[in-house]
Coordinates of C-alpha atoms in Angstrom, one line a residue:
M22 CA 130.0 118.5 116.5
L23 CA 127.2 116.3 114.7
V24 CA 127.3 114.5 111.5
K25 CA 125.1 114.2 108.6
E26 CA 124.5 110.6 109.7
E27 CA 123.3 112.1 113.3
L28 CA 121.6 114.9 111.2
N29 CA 119.3 112.2 109.1
R30 CA 118.9 110.4 113.3
Y31 CA 117.7 112.5 114.0
N32 CA 115.9 114.6 112.1
R33 CA 112.4 114.0 113.5
Q34 CA 113.9 115.6 117.3
I35 CA 115.8 118.6 115.3
I36 CA 113.2 120.1 113.5
L37 CA 111.4 120.4 116.5
P38 CA 111.2 123.8 116.9
E39 CA 111.7 123.6 121.3
L40 CA 114.7 121.9 120.7
G41 CA 116.7 122.2 117.1
L42 CA 119.8 122.0 116.1
N43 CA 121.1 123.5 119.5
G44 CA 119.3 121.5 121.9
Q45 CA 120.6 118.0 119.2
E46 CA 124.4 119.4 120.1
M47 CA 123.5 119.7 123.9
L48 CA 122.0 116.4 123.9
K49 CA 125.3 114.5 122.5
A50 CA 127.9 116.5 124.3
A51 CA 125.8 115.3 128.2
T52 CA 126.4 112.7 130.2
V53 CA 124.1 110.9 132.2
L54 CA 124.5 108.3 134.9
V55 CA 122.0 105.6 135.1
I56 CA 121.3 103.2 138.7
G57 CA 120.1 99.9 137.9
A58 CA 119.2 98.5 134.2
G59 CA 116.4 96.5 135.0
G60 CA 112.6 98.1 134.7
L61 CA 112.7 101.2 135.1
G62 CA 116.7 101.2 134.1
C63 CA 115.7 99.5 130.3
P64 CA 113.1 102.0 129.0
V65 CA 114.8 104.8 130.1
L66 CA 118.3 103.7 128.9
Q67 CA 116.3 102.8 125.7
Y68 CA 115.0 106.5 124.4
L69 CA 118.3 108.2 125.9
A70 CA 120.3 106.3 123.5
A71 CA 117.7 106.9 121.0
A72 CA 117.8 110.5 121.5
G73 CA 121.5 111.1 120.7
V74 CA 122.1 111.9 125.2
G75 CA 126.3 111.5 124.4
T76 CA 127.6 109.4 127.1
I77 CA 125.8 107.1 129.6
G78 CA 127.1 104.9 132.4
I79 CA 125.2 102.3 133.5
V80 CA 125.2 100.9 136.9
D81 CA 123.8 97.2 137.5
D82 CA 125.9 94.6 139.7
D83 CA 122.7 92.2 138.6
V84 CA 122.6 89.4 136.2
I85 CA 119.2 89.2 133.6
E86 CA 117.0 86.0 135.0
L87 CA 114.1 84.3 133.3
N88 CA 111.5 86.9 134.9
N89 CA 113.4 89.8 134.4
L90 CA 111.7 89.2 130.7
H91 CA 108.2 89.9 131.1
R92 CA 109.2 93.8 131.8
Q93 CA 113.0 94.0 130.6
I94 CA 112.6 93.8 127.4
L95 CA 116.3 95.1 126.1
Y96 CA 116.3 92.0 126.9
N97 CA 115.9 87.6 125.4
H98 CA 116.5 85.1 126.4
T99 CA 119.5 84.0 125.1
D100 CA 120.5 86.8 128.0
I101 CA 119.8 84.5 130.8
G102 CA 122.8 84.6 133.0
L103 CA 124.3 87.3 132.0
S104 CA 126.0 90.8 132.8
K105 CA 122.5 93.8 133.6
A106 CA 124.9 96.7 132.6
K107 CA 127.6 94.9 130.4
T108 CA 124.8 93.1 128.4
A109 CA 122.5 96.7 128.2
A110 CA 125.7 99.0 126.8
A111 CA 126.7 96.2 124.0
K112 CA 122.8 96.3 122.8
L113 CA 122.0 100.3 122.9
K114 CA 125.8 100.0 120.9
L115 CA 123.5 98.0 118.4
L116 CA 120.5 101.1 118.4
N117 CA 123.4 104.4 118.7
P118 CA 126.6 103.2 118.1
H119 CA 127.2 107.9 118.1
V120 CA 126.5 107.3 121.7
A121 CA 129.9 106.0 124.8
F122 CA 128.7 103.4 126.8
T123 CA 130.7 102.5 130.2
A124 CA 129.0 99.9 132.0
Y125 CA 129.9 99.2 136.1
H126 CA 129.4 95.3 137.0
E127 CA 129.0 96.6 140.5
R128 CA 127.2 97.7 143.2
F129 CA 126.3 101.2 143.8
K130 CA 127.8 101.8 147.4
A131 CA 129.1 103.9 149.5
D132 CA 132.9 103.2 149.0
N133 CA 132.4 103.7 145.4
A134 CA 129.3 106.5 144.8
I135 CA 131.5 109.9 145.1
N136 CA 133.6 108.1 142.2
I137 CA 131.4 106.9 140.2
C138 CA 128.7 109.2 139.7
Q139 CA 131.6 112.5 140.1
D140 CA 132.0 113.0 136.2
Y141 CA 128.6 112.5 134.9
E142 CA 125.8 115.5 134.9
L143 CA 122.8 114.0 135.6
V144 CA 121.8 111.2 137.8
I145 CA 118.3 109.1 136.5
D146 CA 117.8 106.2 139.7
C147 CA 116.3 103.4 138.7
S148 CA 117.5 101.3 141.7
D149 CA 115.0 98.6 143.4
N150 CA 115.8 99.2 147.1
F151 CA 115.9 101.8 149.7
T152 CA 119.2 101.3 150.8
T153 CA 119.9 102.2 147.5
R154 CA 117.8 105.4 146.9
Y155 CA 119.2 107.1 150.0
L156 CA 122.8 106.5 148.9
V157 CA 121.7 107.8 145.4
N158 CA 120.1 111.3 146.6
D159 CA 122.2 112.0 149.5
T160 CA 125.7 111.5 146.7
C161 CA 123.9 113.6 144.4
V162 CA 124.3 115.5 146.9
N163 CA 126.5 115.7 148.2
L164 CA 128.0 116.2 144.3
N165 CA 125.0 119.2 143.9
K166 CA 123.9 116.7 140.6
T167 CA 120.5 117.1 139.5
L168 CA 118.4 113.7 140.5
I169 CA 115.9 112.4 138.6
F170 CA 113.7 109.4 140.4
G171 CA 110.9 106.5 139.4
S172 CA 110.1 103.9 141.2
I173 CA 107.7 101.3 140.3
L174 CA 105.3 98.5 142.4
Q175 CA 101.9 96.6 141.2
F176 CA 99.9 99.2 139.0
Q177 CA 101.9 102.4 140.6
G178 CA 104.2 104.7 139.9
Q179 CA 105.8 108.2 141.0
V180 CA 108.3 110.3 139.5
A181 CA 110.4 113.2 141.1
V182 CA 113.0 115.9 139.4
F183 CA 115.6 116.5 143.2
N184 CA 118.1 118.2 143.5
H185 CA 117.6 120.6 140.9
H186 CA 118.4 124.4 141.1
G187 CA 118.1 124.5 145.5
G188 CA 115.1 122.1 145.0
P189 CA 114.1 119.4 147.2
N190 CA 115.8 116.0 147.8
Y191 CA 114.6 112.4 148.6
R192 CA 114.6 113.1 152.1
D193 CA 112.0 116.1 151.9
L194 CA 110.3 113.6 150.2
Y195 CA 110.7 110.5 152.6
P196 CA 112.9 111.3 155.1
A197 CA 113.7 107.1 156.6
P198 CA 113.1 104.3 154.8
P199 CA 109.6 103.1 156.1
T200 CA 109.5 99.7 158.8
E201 CA 108.5 97.3 155.5
N202 CA 110.1 97.1 152.0
I203 CA 107.8 96.0 150.0
N204 CA 109.3 95.5 146.0
C205 CA 107.9 93.9 143.2
V206 CA 109.9 90.7 144.1
E207 CA 107.4 90.5 146.9
G208 CA 104.7 92.8 145.4
G209 CA 104.7 92.2 141.6
V210 CA 104.5 94.6 138.9
I211 CA 102.8 95.0 135.8
G212 CA 104.9 94.3 133.4
I213 CA 103.7 97.6 131.4
L214 CA 104.6 99.9 134.0
P215 CA 108.3 100.8 134.2
G216 CA 107.8 101.0 130.8
I217 CA 105.2 103.9 131.2
I218 CA 107.3 105.4 134.3
G219 CA 110.7 105.3 132.4
L220 CA 109.5 106.7 130.0
Y221 CA 108.6 109.8 131.7
M222 CA 111.9 110.0 133.6
A223 CA 114.2 109.9 130.5
N224 CA 111.5 112.5 129.0
E225 CA 112.0 115.2 132.3
A226 CA 115.8 114.2 131.8
L227 CA 115.4 115.0 128.0
K228 CA 113.9 118.4 129.0
L229 CA 116.5 119.3 131.0
I230 CA 119.5 118.2 129.4
C231 CA 117.8 120.9 127.1
N232 CA 116.7 123.4 129.1
I233 CA 112.9 123.3 127.2
G234 CA 109.7 123.0 129.7
E235 CA 108.2 122.1 132.8
N236 CA 109.8 120.0 135.1
L237 CA 109.5 118.1 137.9
S238 CA 111.7 120.0 139.8
G239 CA 110.0 120.1 143.6
K240 CA 106.6 117.8 142.0
L241 CA 105.7 114.3 142.7
M242 CA 103.5 112.8 139.6
T243 CA 101.4 110.0 140.3
I244 CA 100.6 107.3 138.2
D245 CA 98.3 104.2 138.9
A246 CA 98.1 102.3 135.6
L247 CA 95.2 100.3 137.0
N248 CA 92.3 103.0 137.4
N249 CA 94.6 105.3 134.5
M250 CA 94.9 107.9 137.4
V251 CA 97.5 110.5 136.9
S252 CA 98.2 113.0 139.8
V253 CA 101.3 116.2 140.7
F254 CA 102.0 117.3 144.2
K255 CA 104.0 119.5 145.0
I256 CA 106.4 118.9 147.6
A257 CA 107.0 121.3 150.5
Y258 CA 110.4 121.4 151.7
E259 CA 113.1 123.8 153.7
K260 CA 115.4 124.9 151.7
H261 CA 118.8 123.8 152.6
P262 CA 121.7 126.7 152.0
E263 CA 124.6 125.4 154.6
I264 CA 124.4 122.3 151.5
A265 CA 126.8 124.1 149.1
K266 CA 129.5 123.2 146.6
P267 CA 132.7 123.9 148.6
T268 CA 134.4 127.4 147.4
A269 CA 138.4 128.4 146.2
K270 CA 138.4 129.7 149.9
T271 CA 141.2 128.3 151.5
I272 CA 139.6 124.7 153.7
K273 CA 141.4 123.9 156.8
E274 CA 142.6 119.7 155.9
I275 CA 144.8 117.6 157.7
D276 CA 146.1 114.6 156.5
K277 CA 145.6 110.8 158.4
S278 CA 149.5 111.0 159.3
T279 CA 148.8 114.6 161.2
L280 CA 144.8 113.0 162.6
D281 CA 147.1 109.8 163.9
Q282 CA 149.7 112.8 165.4
W283 CA 147.0 115.0 167.4
L284 CA 145.1 111.2 168.4
S285 CA 148.4 109.5 169.9
A286 CA 149.8 112.7 171.6
E287 CA 145.9 115.4 172.5
A288 CA 143.4 112.9 172.4
D289 CA 141.9 114.0 174.8
K290 CA 141.8 117.5 173.0
I291 CA 140.1 116.2 169.0
F292 CA 137.0 115.6 168.3
L293 CA 136.1 113.3 166.0
I294 CA 133.0 113.9 163.8
D295 CA 131.7 111.3 160.4
V296 CA 129.8 113.2 159.2
R297 CA 128.4 110.7 156.1
E298 CA 124.8 108.8 156.5
D299 CA 124.1 106.3 159.3
Y300 CA 124.2 103.0 157.0
E301 CA 127.7 104.7 156.1
H302 CA 129.1 105.1 159.3
E303 CA 127.4 101.5 160.4
E304 CA 129.2 99.8 157.7
N305 CA 132.6 101.2 158.6
N306 CA 133.6 104.2 160.1
I307 CA 137.3 105.4 161.7
G308 CA 135.4 105.9 165.1
G309 CA 134.2 109.1 166.7
V310 CA 130.5 110.6 165.9
N311 CA 128.3 109.8 163.5
I312 CA 126.2 113.3 162.5
S313 CA 125.0 113.9 159.5
L314 CA 126.3 116.9 157.4
Y315 CA 122.5 117.9 157.2
E316 CA 121.9 117.1 160.5
L317 CA 125.5 119.4 161.4
S318 CA 124.0 122.8 161.8
G319 CA 121.1 121.8 164.2
S320 CA 123.1 120.0 166.6
L321 CA 125.9 122.0 167.6
A322 CA 124.9 122.0 171.5
S323 CA 125.9 118.3 171.5
I324 CA 129.3 119.2 170.2
P325 CA 131.9 120.1 173.6
K326 CA 133.4 123.6 173.0
N327 CA 136.8 124.4 172.2
K328 CA 138.5 121.9 170.8
K329 CA 139.9 120.3 167.1
L330 CA 136.8 119.1 165.5
V331 CA 137.9 116.5 162.7
F332 CA 135.6 115.5 160.4
Y333 CA 135.9 113.0 157.9
C334 CA 133.4 111.4 155.5
Q335 CA 134.0 109.0 152.3
S336 CA 135.8 111.3 150.3
G337 CA 137.0 114.8 151.8
Q338 CA 134.1 116.7 150.3
R339 CA 131.5 117.0 152.4
S340 CA 134.1 117.1 155.7
K341 CA 134.6 120.4 153.2
I342 CA 131.4 121.6 153.2
A343 CA 131.3 120.9 156.8
V344 CA 134.2 122.8 158.1
Q345 CA 132.0 125.7 155.9
V346 CA 128.8 125.4 158.1
L347 CA 130.8 126.1 161.0
E348 CA 133.0 128.2 160.3
G349 CA 132.0 131.1 162.2
S350 CA 129.9 128.9 164.6
Y351 CA 132.4 127.9 167.3
E352 CA 135.4 128.3 169.0
G353 CA 138.0 126.0 167.7
E354 CA 139.4 124.9 165.4
V355 CA 137.9 123.0 162.8
Y356 CA 139.5 120.0 160.1
S357 CA 138.1 118.2 157.4
L358 CA 140.0 115.3 157.1
K359 CA 142.3 115.1 153.8
G360 CA 140.9 112.6 150.7
G361 CA 138.6 111.0 153.3
L362 CA 138.3 107.7 153.6
L363 CA 138.6 106.6 150.3
V364 CA 142.6 107.7 150.7
H365 CA 143.2 106.9 153.9
Y366 CA 141.2 103.5 154.2
S367 CA 140.8 102.0 151.4

């Protein structure tokens, strides 16, 4: 329920027939996670807070530097050396005291991604590197979260909405990271560009939350600020029906002690599969082979027959989905490691 001060604060928004009082209440009830509080994150955060999004999480392990200030205009020179996430939350609270902020002064990594994301209904990727972008995407696919994506370099920017109601995800557009990773540090960026792209991202968020207008799901918008060119491309992709949240149907799970007993007593009868992405497997694993959940259905020929399959992942969610994927197509027993690595190996 909106209080009198909020009705006055958001008046110019509420009188829009497409939004109205109901839309403003939807914004207040919304939970949004913004990953990255830099060039893109600053305008996204400022406009989401100003619009009245009720709960906003901010993830960034970086501190404010002098060379940030030409484009990250939420900050000023007195903030140099301070945490971006914590400073952003404090400044935004002054902008709108009706919004709840949670600052995560930590790097978004495989071992905390699900824990951070799971309580938010919408994720906005404002990161500046491919490792984080792929991790954000894969986490959103795993948790069935809609993802708003943006990127900037020099005078060019991109905006898209991924994993929305069965739409494409980031890997459908960019299956693998490029061999060269040129970012703003090496390539530079005009200071105004993150404002332009960030505002489009914030606009997509408001439309998605309020279920109004046409969004960029299945499309990629590109903006060339140097030559004033805006293009929207349709993303070609194949649907991934096997990637869905586990249903209430019982999934066979085992705990660490049971797995240890099996490996000790009958290791030759157990086939262990890590269904995380390769970068997660390389960071830490408990053995076995690495077959991404998203490649599992096409990799059946490489899996031995008539063995006990045990799937594991970071939290136990993707491994439960893997059990469902193989159900009916594998002759042997199939299990998921309950709780994943976070519970048993952290």
